[in-house]
CSV table of C-alpha atoms in Angstrom, one decimal:
chain,number,residue,atom,x,y,z
A,1,UNK,CA,-19.0,8.0,18.0
A,2,UNK,CA,-16.8,6.3,15.4
A,3,UNK,CA,-15.8,2.7,15.5
A,4,UNK,CA,-13.6,1.0,12.9
A,5,UNK,CA,-10.1,1.0,11.5
A,6,UNK,CA,-8.7,4.6,11.4
A,7,UNK,CA,-5.4,6.0,10.3
A,8,UNK,CA,-3.1,7.3,13.1
A,9,UNK,CA,-4.0,10.8,14.3
A,10,UNK,CA,-1.3,13.4,14.2
A,11,UNK,CA,-0.7,16.1,16.8
A,12,UNK,CA,-3.9,18.1,17.0
A,13,UNK,CA,-6.3,19.5,19.5
A,14,UNK,CA,-10.1,19.4,19.4
A,15,UNK,CA,-12.9,21.4,21.0
A,16,UNK,CA,-14.5,18.2,22.4
A,17,UNK,CA,-13.2,15.6,24.9
A,18,UNK,CA,-12.0,12.4,23.3
A,19,UNK,CA,-12.6,9.0,24.8
A,20,UNK,CA,-10.4,6.4,23.0
A,21,UNK,CA,-11.1,2.7,23.5
A,22,UNK,CA,-9.1,-0.3,22.3
A,23,UNK,CA,-11.3,-3.4,22.5
A,24,UNK,CA,-8.6,-5.7,21.0
A,25,UNK,CA,-5.4,-4.4,22.5
A,26,UNK,CA,-3.3,-1.3,23.3
A,27,UNK,CA,-3.0,2.0,21.4
A,28,UNK,CA,-0.4,4.7,22.1
A,29,UNK,CA,-0.9,8.4,22.8
A,30,UNK,CA,1.7,11.2,22.9
A,31,UNK,CA,1.5,14.9,23.8
A,32,UNK,CA,4.6,15.8,22.0
A,33,UNK,CA,5.2,13.1,19.3
A,34,UNK,CA,8.2,11.9,21.2
A,35,UNK,CA,7.1,10.2,24.4
A,36,UNK,CA,4.4,7.6,24.0
A,37,UNK,CA,2.1,6.0,26.6
A,38,UNK,CA,0.3,2.7,26.0
A,39,UNK,CA,-3.4,2.4,27.0
A,40,UNK,CA,-6.6,0.6,26.3
A,41,UNK,CA,-8.9,3.4,27.5
A,42,UNK,CA,-8.1,7.1,27.7
A,43,UNK,CA,-9.9,10.4,28.2
A,44,UNK,CA,-8.3,13.4,26.5
A,45,UNK,CA,-9.8,16.7,27.5
A,46,UNK,CA,-10.6,19.4,24.9
A,47,UNK,CA,-7.9,21.7,23.6
A,48,UNK,CA,-5.1,19.3,24.6
A,49,UNK,CA,-2.6,18.6,21.7
A,50,UNK,CA,-2.1,14.9,21.2
A,51,UNK,CA,-1.3,12.1,18.7
A,52,UNK,CA,-2.7,8.6,18.7
A,53,UNK,CA,-1.2,5.5,17.1
A,54,UNK,CA,-3.9,2.9,16.4
A,55,UNK,CA,-1.3,0.8,14.5
A,56,UNK,CA,-4.0,-0.7,12.3
A,57,UNK,CA,-6.1,-2.0,15.2
A,58,UNK,CA,-9.9,-1.6,15.6
A,59,UNK,CA,-10.6,1.5,17.6
A,60,UNK,CA,-13.6,3.3,19.1
A,61,UNK,CA,-13.6,7.1,19.5
A,62,UNK,CA,-16.3,8.9,21.5
A,63,UNK,CA,-16.4,12.7,21.3
A,64,UNK,CA,-18.0,14.4,24.3
A,65,UNK,CA,-19.0,18.1,24.5
A,66,UNK,CA,-17.7,19.9,27.6
A,67,UNK,CA,-21.2,20.6,28.7
A,68,UNK,CA,-22.0,16.9,28.7
A,69,UNK,CA,-22.6,15.6,32.3
A,70,UNK,CA,-21.1,12.3,31.0
A,71,UNK,CA,-17.8,14.1,30.5
A,72,UNK,CA,-17.9,15.7,33.9
A,73,UNK,CA,-18.6,12.4,35.6
A,74,UNK,CA,-15.9,10.5,33.7
A,75,UNK,CA,-13.3,13.2,34.4
A,76,UNK,CA,-14.2,13.5,38.1
A,77,UNK,CA,-14.0,9.7,38.7
A,78,UNK,CA,-10.5,9.5,37.1
A,79,UNK,CA,-8.7,12.5,38.7
A,80,UNK,CA,-6.2,10.1,40.4
A,81,UNK,CA,-5.1,8.7,37.0
A,82,UNK,CA,-4.3,12.0,35.4
A,83,UNK,CA,-1.0,12.0,33.5
A,84,UNK,CA,0.1,15.3,32.1
A,85,UNK,CA,-3.5,16.5,31.6
A,86,UNK,CA,-4.9,13.3,30.1
A,87,UNK,CA,-6.5,10.3,31.9
A,88,UNK,CA,-5.1,6.8,31.1
A,89,UNK,CA,-6.6,3.4,32.0
A,90,UNK,CA,-10.0,4.6,33.2
A,91,UNK,CA,-11.7,3.2,36.2
A,92,UNK,CA,-14.7,2.5,34.0
A,93,UNK,CA,-12.6,0.4,31.6
A,94,UNK,CA,-14.5,-2.9,31.9
A,95,UNK,CA,-17.8,-1.0,31.8
A,96,UNK,CA,-16.7,0.8,28.6
A,97,UNK,CA,-15.7,-2.5,27.0
A,98,UNK,CA,-19.1,-4.0,27.8
A,99,UNK,CA,-21.1,-0.9,26.7
A,100,UNK,CA,-19.2,-0.6,23.4
A,101,UNK,CA,-19.6,-4.3,22.7
A,102,UNK,CA,-23.3,-4.0,23.2
A,103,UNK,CA,-23.4,-0.9,20.9
A,104,UNK,CA,-21.5,-2.6,18.2
A,105,UNK,CA,-23.9,-5.5,18.2
A,106,UNK,CA,-27.0,-3.4,17.7
A,107,UNK,CA,-28.9,-3.2,14.5
A,108,UNK,CA,-28.6,0.0,12.5
A,109,UNK,CA,-32.2,1.0,13.3
A,110,UNK,CA,-31.7,0.7,17.1
A,111,UNK,CA,-31.0,4.4,17.6
A,112,UNK,CA,-33.0,4.8,20.8
A,113,UNK,CA,-31.1,1.9,22.4
A,114,UNK,CA,-27.8,3.2,21.1
A,115,UNK,CA,-28.4,6.6,22.7
A,116,UNK,CA,-29.4,4.9,26.0
A,117,UNK,CA,-26.1,3.0,26.1
A,118,UNK,CA,-24.0,6.0,25.1
A,119,UNK,CA,-25.6,8.0,27.9
A,120,UNK,CA,-24.5,5.4,30.4
A,121,UNK,CA,-20.8,6.1,29.7
A,122,UNK,CA,-20.6,6.5,32.6
A,123,UNK,CA,-23.9,6.5,34.5
A,124,UNK,CA,-24.6,10.0,35.7
A,125,UNK,CA,-26.3,11.3,38.8
A,126,UNK,CA,-29.6,13.2,38.6
A,127,UNK,CA,-28.0,16.5,39.6
A,128,UNK,CA,-25.6,16.7,36.7
A,129,UNK,CA,-24.1,19.7,35.1
A,130,UNK,CA,-26.5,22.5,34.3
A,131,UNK,CA,-25.6,25.8,32.7
A,132,UNK,CA,-25.9,28.6,35.2
A,133,UNK,CA,-26.0,31.7,33.0
A,134,UNK,CA,-29.2,31.9,31.0
A,135,UNK,CA,-27.6,34.4,28.7
A,136,UNK,CA,-25.0,31.8,27.6
A,137,UNK,CA,-27.8,29.3,27.3
A,138,UNK,CA,-29.5,31.6,24.8
A,139,UNK,CA,-26.3,32.0,22.8
A,140,UNK,CA,-25.7,28.2,22.7
A,141,UNK,CA,-29.3,27.8,21.5
A,142,UNK,CA,-28.8,30.4,18.8
A,143,UNK,CA,-25.6,28.8,17.5
A,144,UNK,CA,-27.1,25.3,17.5
A,145,UNK,CA,-30.4,26.2,15.9
A,146,UNK,CA,-28.8,28.6,13.3
A,147,UNK,CA,-25.4,27.1,12.5
A,148,UNK,CA,-25.4,28.6,9.0
A,149,UNK,CA,-25.5,32.1,10.4
A,150,UNK,CA,-22.0,33.6,10.9
A,151,UNK,CA,-22.8,35.7,14.0
A,152,UNK,CA,-19.9,37.9,15.2
A,153,UNK,CA,-19.0,38.2,18.9
A,154,UNK,CA,-20.6,41.6,18.7
A,155,UNK,CA,-23.9,40.2,17.3
A,156,UNK,CA,-24.0,37.5,20.0
A,157,UNK,CA,-23.2,40.0,22.8
A,158,UNK,CA,-26.0,42.3,21.7
A,159,UNK,CA,-28.4,39.3,21.4
A,160,UNK,CA,-27.7,38.4,25.0
A,161,UNK,CA,-27.4,42.0,26.3
A,162,UNK,CA,-23.8,41.6,27.2
A,163,UNK,CA,-20.5,43.3,26.4
A,164,UNK,CA,-18.2,41.4,24.0
A,165,UNK,CA,-15.6,40.9,26.8
A,166,UNK,CA,-18.2,39.6,29.2
A,167,UNK,CA,-19.6,37.3,26.6
A,168,UNK,CA,-16.1,35.8,25.9
A,169,UNK,CA,-15.4,35.4,29.6
A,170,UNK,CA,-18.7,33.9,30.5
A,171,UNK,CA,-19.0,31.6,27.5
A,172,UNK,CA,-15.6,30.0,28.3
A,173,UNK,CA,-16.4,29.8,32.0
A,174,UNK,CA,-19.7,28.0,31.3
A,175,UNK,CA,-18.8,25.9,28.3
A,176,UNK,CA,-15.1,25.5,28.8
A,177,UNK,CA,-14.0,26.7,25.3
A,178,UNK,CA,-14.3,30.0,23.3
A,179,UNK,CA,-17.6,30.4,21.4
A,180,UNK,CA,-15.9,30.3,18.0
A,181,UNK,CA,-14.3,26.9,18.9
A,182,UNK,CA,-17.7,25.6,20.1
A,183,UNK,CA,-19.4,26.8,16.8
A,184,UNK,CA,-16.6,25.3,14.6
A,185,UNK,CA,-16.9,21.9,16.3
A,186,UNK,CA,-20.7,22.0,16.1
A,187,UNK,CA,-20.5,22.8,12.4
A,188,UNK,CA,-18.0,20.0,11.8
A,189,UNK,CA,-20.3,17.6,13.6
A,190,UNK,CA,-23.3,18.7,11.5
A,191,UNK,CA,-21.4,18.4,8.2
A,192,UNK,CA,-20.1,14.9,9.0
A,193,UNK,CA,-23.7,13.9,10.0
A,194,UNK,CA,-25.0,15.1,6.6
A,195,UNK,CA,-22.2,13.4,4.7
A,196,UNK,CA,-22.9,10.1,6.4
A,197,UNK,CA,-26.6,10.5,5.4
A,198,UNK,CA,-25.8,10.8,1.7
A,199,UNK,CA,-25.5,14.6,1.2
A,200,UNK,CA,-22.8,16.0,-1.1
A,201,UNK,CA,-19.7,17.7,0.4
A,202,UNK,CA,-20.8,21.1,-0.9
A,203,UNK,CA,-24.4,20.9,0.3
A,204,UNK,CA,-23.4,19.4,3.7
A,205,UNK,CA,-20.8,22.2,4.2
A,206,UNK,CA,-23.2,25.0,3.2
A,207,UNK,CA,-26.0,23.6,5.4
A,208,UNK,CA,-23.8,23.6,8.5
A,209,UNK,CA,-22.4,27.1,7.9
A,210,UNK,CA,-19.1,26.6,6.1
A,211,UNK,CA,-18.4,28.8,3.1
A,212,UNK,CA,-17.8,25.8,0.8
A,213,UNK,CA,-16.6,22.2,0.8
A,214,UNK,CA,-12.9,23.4,0.7
A,215,UNK,CA,-13.5,25.4,3.9
A,216,UNK,CA,-14.9,22.3,5.6
A,217,UNK,CA,-12.0,20.2,4.4
A,218,UNK,CA,-9.4,22.7,5.7
A,219,UNK,CA,-11.2,22.9,9.1
A,220,UNK,CA,-11.5,19.1,9.3
A,221,UNK,CA,-7.8,18.6,8.4
A,222,UNK,CA,-6.8,21.2,11.0
A,223,UNK,CA,-8.9,19.4,13.6
A,224,UNK,CA,-8.0,15.7,12.8
A,225,UNK,CA,-4.7,16.0,10.8
A,226,UNK,CA,-6.4,14.2,7.8
A,227,UNK,CA,-8.8,15.2,5.1
A,228,UNK,CA,-12.4,13.8,5.5
A,229,UNK,CA,-12.0,11.7,2.4
A,230,UNK,CA,-9.2,9.7,4.2
A,231,UNK,CA,-11.5,8.8,7.2
A,232,UNK,CA,-14.8,8.4,5.5
A,233,UNK,CA,-13.9,6.6,2.4
A,234,UNK,CA,-16.3,3.7,1.7
A,235,UNK,CA,-13.6,1.0,2.2
A,236,UNK,CA,-13.3,1.8,5.9
A,237,UNK,CA,-16.7,0.4,6.9
A,238,UNK,CA,-16.9,2.8,9.9
A,239,UNK,CA,-19.7,2.4,12.3
A,240,UNK,CA,-20.7,5.9,13.5
A,241,UNK,CA,-23.4,7.8,15.4
A,242,UNK,CA,-23.6,11.5,15.7
A,243,UNK,CA,-26.3,13.2,17.8
A,244,UNK,CA,-27.7,16.4,16.3
A,245,UNK,CA,-30.7,18.5,17.1
A,246,UNK,CA,-34.0,16.8,16.0
A,247,UNK,CA,-34.8,19.8,13.8
A,248,UNK,CA,-31.6,19.2,11.8
A,249,UNK,CA,-32.0,15.5,11.6
A,250,UNK,CA,-35.6,15.9,10.3
A,251,UNK,CA,-34.8,18.6,7.7
């Protein structure tokens, strides 16, 4: 989650779903940089090219992994509002405003309460999404516990006793995106987490599995259309929260 004043986002796609919330007024989204749609809440699925104009207004961005039951629930409840693959003016709009307002009023040390509120966007049923293929679960666990290792598709397939083609098919079926897109997004998330906790660009990039800080910067720019220095400069006063594995946070 990021909350603050961000520069407009140019036409890009991401490996996570994006929930965009305007507490103070409308933003605009475009899928082609020509036709623009006004909104206060929107859900943009992964791998959908889009631009967002914040026009200098305060914004809140929530990034949800495809495997998140919150994403599945939010998408399912807004199927009727789909517009060219994205979801505008969400049914949960008032609930989102309320939850985000509560989150923004929390103290910086209220991480447990923050997680509780984020996991209520929207409330999910007990029988939420569960990964069906244990082999894919093993691969996800390997990627997320050893992000610095650059496992090839062949390595991962052998680890899970699968063929490469079966791995690629099953991973996309279970997770919704190719494994390399999943790994890149996870590495981005880890690097940003480390940067926000005071680590240098070089150390944060290496720790998450990038070759160097330049590799991280190129990947970040390709994902968001801007260098990380433009978004995370100290004058922006962004409020952020990134959920990472406990082992990573404690290291």
